[in-house]
Short mmCIF file of C-alpha atoms and ligand atoms in Angstrom, two decimals:
data_model
loop_
_atom_site.label_atom_id
_atom_site.label_comp_id
_atom_site.label_asym_id
_atom_site.label_seq_id
_atom_site.Cartn_x
_atom_site.Cartn_y
_atom_site.Cartn_z
CA MET A 146 150.60 140.29 164.17
CA ASN A 147 148.12 139.18 166.83
CA THR A 148 145.87 136.89 164.84
CA GLU A 149 142.94 136.80 167.25
CA HIS A 150 143.00 140.56 167.59
CA SER A 151 143.11 141.02 163.81
CA ARG A 152 140.38 138.48 163.27
CA ARG A 153 138.11 140.36 165.63
CA ALA A 154 139.02 143.60 163.88
CA PHE A 155 138.29 141.97 160.52
CA LEU A 156 134.87 140.79 161.62
CA ALA A 157 134.10 144.14 163.20
CA SER A 158 135.21 146.14 160.17
CA GLY A 159 133.09 143.94 157.94
CA GLY A 160 130.10 144.85 160.10
CA VAL A 161 128.90 141.26 159.88
CA ALA A 162 127.42 139.11 162.59
CA ALA A 163 129.44 136.18 161.40
CA ILE A 164 129.42 133.62 164.13
CA GLY A 165 127.00 130.86 163.33
CA ALA A 166 125.35 132.90 160.60
CA ALA A 167 124.17 131.38 157.36
CA GLY A 168 126.68 132.38 154.71
CA LEU A 169 129.69 131.61 156.82
CA VAL A 170 132.42 130.48 154.53
CA GLY A 171 134.95 129.13 157.02
CA SER A 172 134.12 125.63 158.26
CA ALA A 173 134.90 125.76 161.96
CA GLY A 174 135.07 122.64 164.08
CA ALA A 175 132.75 121.91 167.02
CA GLY A 176 132.79 124.78 169.47
CA GLU A 177 135.12 126.88 167.32
CA VAL A 178 134.52 130.26 165.84
CA GLY A 179 134.35 130.55 162.05
CA ALA A 180 137.17 132.63 160.65
CA PHE A 181 135.39 134.20 157.71
CA SER A 182 132.16 135.79 156.80
CA ARG A 183 131.10 135.90 153.18
CA ARG A 184 131.95 139.36 151.90
CA GLY A 185 133.04 138.60 148.36
CA PRO A 186 131.03 137.53 145.35
CA GLY A 187 131.65 133.81 145.94
CA GLY A 188 132.87 131.33 143.36
CA PRO A 189 133.42 130.14 140.81
CA VAL A 190 136.51 132.30 140.33
CA VAL A 191 139.83 131.25 138.79
CA ILE A 192 143.02 133.32 138.85
CA SER A 193 146.50 132.79 137.44
CA SER A 194 149.75 134.52 136.65
CA GLY A 195 149.59 136.81 133.60
CA ASN A 196 150.67 134.05 131.20
CA GLY A 197 147.56 131.99 132.06
CA ILE A 198 144.60 133.68 130.38
CA ARG A 199 143.78 130.47 128.44
CA ALA A 200 144.35 128.45 131.61
CA VAL A 201 141.81 130.43 133.65
CA GLU A 202 139.30 130.27 130.82
CA ARG A 203 139.55 126.48 130.60
CA ALA A 204 139.57 125.97 134.36
CA TYR A 205 136.59 128.28 134.86
CA GLN A 206 134.55 126.42 132.24
CA MET A 207 135.39 123.13 133.92
CA VAL A 208 134.37 124.40 137.37
CA ILE A 209 131.13 125.85 135.95
CA ASN A 210 130.45 122.39 134.50
CA GLY A 211 130.94 120.78 137.91
CA ALA A 212 134.59 119.69 137.80
CA ASP A 213 136.63 119.54 140.98
CA THR A 214 138.80 122.65 141.35
CA ALA A 215 142.04 120.59 141.51
CA LEU A 216 141.25 118.87 138.21
CA ALA A 217 140.34 122.24 136.69
CA VAL A 218 143.54 124.09 137.61
CA VAL A 219 145.75 121.18 136.50
CA SER A 220 143.93 120.98 133.18
CA GLY A 221 144.11 124.77 132.73
CA VAL A 222 147.87 125.03 133.22
CA GLY A 223 148.27 122.06 130.87
CA ILE A 224 147.65 124.46 127.96
CA VAL A 225 150.73 126.48 128.91
CA GLU A 226 152.80 123.36 129.69
CA ALA A 227 152.24 122.20 126.11
CA ASP A 228 152.93 125.62 124.53
CA PRO A 229 156.51 125.92 123.19
CA GLY A 230 155.97 129.70 122.92
CA ASP A 231 156.12 130.03 126.72
CA MET A 232 159.77 129.42 127.56
CA SER A 233 159.20 129.36 131.31
CA VAL A 234 156.87 126.37 131.60
CA GLY A 235 156.73 122.79 130.30
CA TYR A 236 157.66 121.98 126.70
CA GLY A 237 160.00 124.62 125.31
CA GLY A 238 160.92 125.82 128.82
CA LEU A 239 164.53 126.96 129.14
CA PRO A 240 166.80 124.13 130.29
CA ASN A 241 169.38 123.82 133.06
CA GLU A 242 173.05 124.61 132.47
CA ASP A 243 173.52 121.20 130.82
CA GLY A 244 170.73 121.86 128.32
CA VAL A 245 168.27 119.53 130.06
CA VAL A 246 164.72 120.71 130.86
CA GLN A 247 163.88 119.93 134.50
CA LEU A 248 160.32 120.67 135.63
CA ASP A 249 158.87 121.50 139.05
CA ALA A 250 155.14 121.39 139.83
CA SER A 251 152.74 121.15 142.75
CA VAL A 252 149.00 120.89 143.32
CA MET A 253 146.91 121.12 146.48
CA HIS A 254 143.28 120.08 146.98
CA GLY A 255 141.53 122.17 149.61
CA PRO A 256 138.70 119.81 150.60
CA THR A 257 141.12 117.02 151.60
CA HIS A 258 144.14 119.24 152.40
CA LYS A 259 146.19 116.81 150.27
CA ALA A 260 149.15 117.96 148.21
CA GLY A 261 151.33 116.40 145.54
CA SER A 262 154.47 117.65 143.87
CA VAL A 263 157.37 116.75 141.62
CA GLY A 264 160.81 118.34 141.42
CA ALA A 265 163.47 118.22 138.69
CA LEU A 266 161.23 115.99 136.54
CA GLU A 267 162.70 115.22 133.10
CA ASP A 268 161.26 113.96 129.79
CA THR A 269 157.61 114.48 130.72
CA LEU A 270 155.17 117.00 129.25
CA HIS A 271 152.62 117.56 132.02
CA ALA A 272 154.43 117.95 135.34
CA ALA A 273 151.27 119.25 137.07
CA GLN A 274 149.40 116.07 136.08
CA VAL A 275 152.19 113.97 137.55
CA ALA A 276 151.99 116.04 140.76
CA LEU A 277 148.24 115.32 140.81
CA LYS A 278 148.99 111.58 140.57
CA VAL A 279 151.32 111.91 143.56
CA LEU A 280 148.44 113.55 145.44
CA GLN A 281 145.81 111.01 144.36
CA THR A 282 147.68 107.72 144.33
CA THR A 283 150.36 107.89 147.02
CA ASP A 284 150.79 108.64 150.69
CA HIS A 285 153.67 110.96 149.78
CA VAL A 286 153.73 114.65 148.96
CA MET A 287 156.89 115.11 146.91
CA ILE A 288 158.79 112.91 144.43
CA VAL A 289 161.89 114.25 142.71
CA GLY A 290 164.48 113.56 140.03
CA ASP A 291 164.72 110.15 138.47
CA GLY A 292 162.12 108.81 140.90
CA ALA A 293 159.64 111.35 139.57
CA ARG A 294 160.44 110.39 135.98
CA ARG A 295 159.94 106.68 136.74
CA PHE A 296 156.75 107.45 138.67
CA ALA A 297 155.43 109.31 135.60
CA ARG A 298 156.25 106.34 133.35
CA ALA A 299 154.54 103.97 135.78
CA HIS A 300 151.39 106.06 135.40
CA GLY A 301 151.58 105.96 131.61
CA PHE A 302 152.92 109.45 130.91
CA PRO A 303 154.91 109.03 127.68
CA ALA A 304 158.59 109.98 127.47
CA LYS A 305 159.05 113.27 125.63
CA ASP A 306 162.10 115.32 124.77
CA MET A 307 161.17 118.62 126.39
CA LEU A 308 163.85 120.75 124.75
CA SER A 309 162.34 122.67 121.84
CA ASP A 310 164.61 123.81 119.04
CA GLN A 311 164.10 127.44 120.06
CA ALA A 312 164.95 126.75 123.73
CA ARG A 313 168.05 124.82 122.64
CA LYS A 314 169.22 127.80 120.57
CA VAL A 315 168.61 130.27 123.42
CA TRP A 316 170.50 127.96 125.83
CA LEU A 317 173.34 127.62 123.34
CA LYS A 318 173.55 131.40 123.01
CA TRP A 319 173.73 131.68 126.81
CA LYS A 320 176.47 129.06 126.89
CA MET A 321 178.48 130.81 124.18
CA ASN A 322 178.12 134.18 125.89
CA ASN A 323 179.01 132.82 129.31
CA SER A 324 182.65 133.72 129.18
CA SER A 325 185.25 135.06 126.77
CA ARG A 326 187.76 132.70 128.37
CA ASP A 327 186.13 129.35 127.61
CA ASP A 328 186.18 127.38 124.37
CA TRP A 329 182.60 128.27 123.33
CA LEU A 330 182.76 131.07 120.74
CA ASP A 331 179.91 133.53 120.65
CA GLU A 332 179.06 135.36 117.42
CA SER A 333 181.50 138.22 118.05
CA GLU A 334 184.34 135.81 118.88
CA ARG A 335 184.03 133.63 115.75
CA ASP A 336 186.65 133.72 113.00
CA TRP A 337 184.13 132.59 110.42
CA ASN A 338 180.34 133.03 110.84
CA PRO A 339 178.58 132.58 107.48
CA GLU A 340 175.17 131.95 109.11
CA GLY A 341 175.15 135.25 111.04
CA THR A 342 172.95 133.42 113.56
CA GLN A 343 170.04 135.31 115.04
CA VAL A 344 168.29 133.51 117.88
CA ALA A 345 164.63 134.46 118.24
CA MET A 346 163.71 134.77 121.90
CA GLY A 347 160.33 133.52 123.08
CA LYS A 348 158.01 134.49 125.91
CA GLY A 349 159.74 134.05 129.25
CA SER A 350 163.11 134.62 127.58
CA GLU A 351 163.49 138.31 126.81
CA SER A 352 167.26 137.85 126.83
CA ALA A 353 169.75 135.11 127.38
CA ALA A 354 169.86 136.24 131.04
CA PHE A 355 168.51 134.05 133.83
CA THR A 356 164.70 133.97 133.99
CA TYR A 357 162.23 132.60 136.54
CA GLY A 358 158.90 132.45 134.65
CA THR A 359 156.24 130.07 135.94
CA ILE A 360 152.45 129.63 135.96
CA HIS A 361 150.38 129.61 139.14
CA CYS A 362 146.62 128.96 139.02
CA GLY A 363 144.04 128.97 141.85
CA ALA A 364 140.30 128.23 141.73
CA VAL A 365 137.31 128.40 144.05
CA ASP A 366 133.98 126.79 143.15
CA GLY A 367 130.45 127.86 144.02
CA GLY A 368 130.58 125.91 147.28
CA GLY A 369 133.77 127.63 148.46
CA ASP A 370 136.11 124.69 147.83
CA VAL A 371 139.57 125.83 146.78
CA SER A 372 142.51 124.22 144.93
CA ALA A 373 145.67 125.55 143.33
CA CYS A 374 148.70 124.48 141.36
CA THR A 375 152.02 125.89 140.18
CA THR A 376 154.16 124.50 137.35
CA THR A 377 157.43 125.65 135.80
CA SER A 378 160.66 124.79 134.05
CA GLY A 379 162.24 126.87 136.80
CA LEU A 380 165.25 129.10 136.74
CA SER A 381 166.87 129.05 133.31
CA TYR A 382 170.39 127.56 133.12
CA LYS A 383 170.13 126.43 136.76
CA ILE A 384 172.55 124.01 138.36
CA PRO A 385 171.21 120.54 137.48
CA GLY A 386 168.97 119.28 140.27
CA ARG A 387 168.11 122.77 141.54
CA VAL A 388 164.54 122.82 142.82
CA GLY A 389 162.70 126.13 143.10
CA ASP A 390 159.70 127.23 145.10
CA SER A 391 157.03 125.87 142.72
CA PRO A 392 156.94 122.28 144.00
CA ILE A 393 157.40 123.23 147.66
CA ILE A 394 154.10 123.26 149.49
CA GLY A 395 153.82 126.56 151.34
CA ALA A 396 156.42 128.31 149.19
CA GLY A 397 155.28 128.48 145.54
CA MET A 398 151.74 127.28 146.29
CA TYR A 399 149.48 126.69 149.29
CA VAL A 400 145.79 126.10 149.99
CA ASP A 401 143.81 126.21 153.20
CA ASN A 402 140.20 125.40 152.34
CA GLU A 403 138.99 127.51 155.24
CA VAL A 404 140.81 130.58 153.95
CA GLY A 405 141.86 130.40 150.28
CA SER A 406 144.90 129.82 148.12
CA ALA A 407 148.14 131.57 147.23
CA GLY A 408 151.04 131.08 144.85
CA ALA A 409 154.16 132.72 143.54
CA THR A 410 156.19 133.36 140.43
CA GLY A 411 159.63 134.94 140.27
CA ARG A 412 162.80 134.31 142.26
CA GLY A 413 162.05 131.00 143.94
CA GLU A 414 164.90 131.06 146.43
CA SER A 415 163.48 134.20 148.06
CA VAL A 416 159.98 132.70 148.15
CA ILE A 417 161.25 129.51 149.79
CA GLN A 418 163.19 131.45 152.42
CA SER A 419 160.00 133.32 153.38
CA CYS A 420 157.47 130.45 153.03
CA GLY A 421 155.71 132.87 150.65
CA ALA A 422 152.40 131.19 149.77
CA PHE A 423 151.82 129.93 153.32
CA ALA A 424 152.51 133.42 154.65
CA VAL A 425 150.00 134.98 152.24
CA VAL A 426 147.26 132.54 153.28
CA ARG A 427 147.96 133.16 156.97
CA ALA A 428 147.91 136.93 156.35
CA MET A 429 144.48 136.57 154.69
CA GLU A 430 143.32 134.50 157.65
CA SER A 431 144.36 137.29 159.99
CA GLY A 432 142.09 139.68 158.11
CA MET A 433 144.16 141.21 155.32
CA GLU A 434 142.60 141.62 151.90
CA PRO A 435 144.23 139.34 149.27
CA SER A 436 146.32 142.05 147.57
CA GLU A 437 147.27 143.52 150.96
CA ALA A 438 148.42 140.06 152.08
CA CYS A 439 150.59 139.76 148.95
CA VAL A 440 152.16 143.19 149.53
CA HIS A 441 152.77 142.33 153.18
CA VAL A 442 154.67 139.15 152.29
CA LEU A 443 156.63 140.82 149.48
CA ARG A 444 157.70 143.61 151.86
CA GLY A 445 159.09 140.90 154.15
CA ILE A 446 160.95 139.30 151.22
CA ALA A 447 162.41 142.69 150.19
CA LYS A 448 163.52 143.36 153.76
CA LYS A 449 165.23 139.99 154.15
CA SER A 450 166.94 140.35 150.76
CA ARG A 451 168.86 143.33 152.20
CA LEU A 452 170.74 140.79 154.32
CA GLN A 453 172.25 139.39 151.09
CA LYS A 454 174.06 142.33 149.49
CA ARG A 455 174.23 140.90 145.97
CA LEU A 456 170.41 140.75 145.87
CA THR A 457 169.89 144.42 146.64
CA GLY A 458 170.59 147.60 144.68
CA ASN A 459 172.09 150.76 146.17
CA ASP A 460 168.55 152.10 146.54
CA GLY A 461 167.73 149.21 148.91
CA ARG A 462 165.36 147.60 146.43
CA PRO A 463 165.63 143.95 145.45
CA LYS A 464 167.33 143.29 142.11
CA PHE A 465 164.79 140.56 141.39
CA ASN A 466 161.04 140.29 141.06
CA VAL A 467 158.54 138.07 142.86
CA ILE A 468 154.80 138.13 142.18
CA MET A 469 152.36 136.70 144.71
CA TYR A 470 148.76 135.70 143.88
CA ALA A 471 145.92 135.24 146.38
CA LEU A 472 142.38 133.92 146.06
CA ARG A 473 140.12 134.05 149.08
CA LYS A 474 137.43 131.46 149.70
CA ASP A 475 134.70 134.03 149.13
CA GLY A 476 135.97 134.77 145.61
CA VAL A 477 137.90 137.96 146.39
CA HIS A 478 141.35 137.89 144.78
CA GLY A 479 144.48 139.99 144.50
CA SER A 480 148.09 139.96 143.46
CA ALA A 481 151.19 142.04 144.02
CA ALA A 482 154.65 142.28 142.50
CA MET A 483 157.80 143.98 143.74
CA PHE A 484 157.58 146.46 140.85
CA PRO A 485 154.72 147.99 138.82
CA GLY A 486 153.59 146.72 135.44
CA ALA A 487 152.67 143.10 136.19
CA LYS A 488 149.21 141.71 135.49
CA TYR A 489 147.38 138.57 136.53
CA ALA A 490 144.58 136.68 134.81
CA VAL A 491 141.05 136.25 136.17
CA ALA A 492 137.99 134.33 135.00
CA ASP A 493 134.66 134.72 136.78
CA GLY A 494 131.04 135.60 136.05
CA GLN A 495 132.26 138.79 134.34
CA GLY A 496 134.35 136.86 131.80
CA SER A 497 138.13 136.57 131.52
CA ARG A 498 140.57 139.46 131.68
CA LYS A 499 143.92 140.66 132.93
CA VAL A 500 144.06 142.77 136.07
CA ALA A 501 146.93 144.99 137.27
CA CYS A 502 148.93 143.66 140.22
CA ALA A 503 149.61 145.96 143.16
CA SER A 504 153.29 146.71 143.72
CA VAL A 505 155.58 147.21 146.68
CA PHE A 506 157.85 149.77 145.00
CA GLU A 507 157.02 152.55 142.54
N1 LIG B 752 159.56 130.57 140.78
C1 LIG B 752 160.13 129.66 139.89
C2 LIG B 752 161.47 129.22 140.26
O1 LIG B 752 162.18 129.92 140.95
O2 LIG B 752 161.87 128.14 139.86
#
C-alpha cells in the first residue's frame, strides 16, 4: 500500500483540514505533516481481549483518576494474572509439557516509546509487572528464562508456585492421553480406577487440547497518550523454553504514540511470522479504521498459513484462530478474529461492555 497516497485519501475522506489545525492528534516533528486528525471521541478508552472485562474496568478507573496508561493496563491485567479460573494467563495457566508454568509478557509506553518484556518467566505471579520493571529500570527490552526469574527476585517479586491444582490435573490428563504406547495410563487404559477421575476444565482450557489464550490490554488517556500490554502463560504443553508472540514487541503488542496500539491473542507463531501488532498499527497509520486494519493483517496471516499445509484445512481456511485488537489515538477501537463469535472488552465514557469482533471468514 502506498502510505502517502492512503494518508492523503484518509485526510480527504475525513473532510478535515488537518494540517496545523487545533485538535490534531498526531504529534509531527518540525516541518512534518501530522498523520491524524481527531475524528474519534478521544480518550480515556481502554480495550482488552474478551477475558479482560475486569481489567478494562480497573484500568479505565485508574486513567480517569490520572494514572499513566502503562501503569493502568499493567494493573488491569494483574486481575486476570492472579485468577486461577483463567487457565491461559498467570496463576493457574496451563503449563509446558514438563508441567512447569512459563509466562510471557510485554508492555509499551507510548509517550517514551519504551518497551519491556519477559519470556519463559517461572515462579512469578505478575509477569506484566516484571516487564514494566524491565521498561522502567533497565536499558534492555527483553529478559528471558532464568535471567527473568532472577530479575524478578531482585525487584522483590516473591517466588510463587504458579501451577494450580486444577491446571496440574488438566496437564496430567493431557500427558496420560498423549499416546496409547507410552507408560502413562489414561482412564480408559487403567486396570483399576476406583476414583473414576473427572478433571474439571477451566476457562482457557475447553479440552485437554493445545490452547493459546492470553490477555491483551490497550489504553488511551484524555491527552491521547497510549500504552498497551499483553500477558500469557502461552501455548499449553509447549516445548519448555518456547516463547510466543506476547513478549515480542511488534508481534503480540505494539504502540506508536502518534497512531495507537495493537495486540494479539491466539496462535503466536503465526503472529510472530507476520509482525502482527506492528502491521496493524502501520495499517491504521495508512488510514485504515482499527477493525479494518485487524482484518487486513489477519487476511495476510491466513494467506501465509496456506504455505504450511498442516495449518490449513481443505477449504483453505486456517485451522487456528488469531484475534487482533486495535486502539487508535483518537479513541476509536476495533478487533477482528479469523472466525465469528469472538468478543473484546471496552471501557469508556459509556461504561464497560463486550463488543463483537469482526471476522475474516464466515
Ligand atoms: N498468543 C499466545 C501465544 O501464542 O503464546
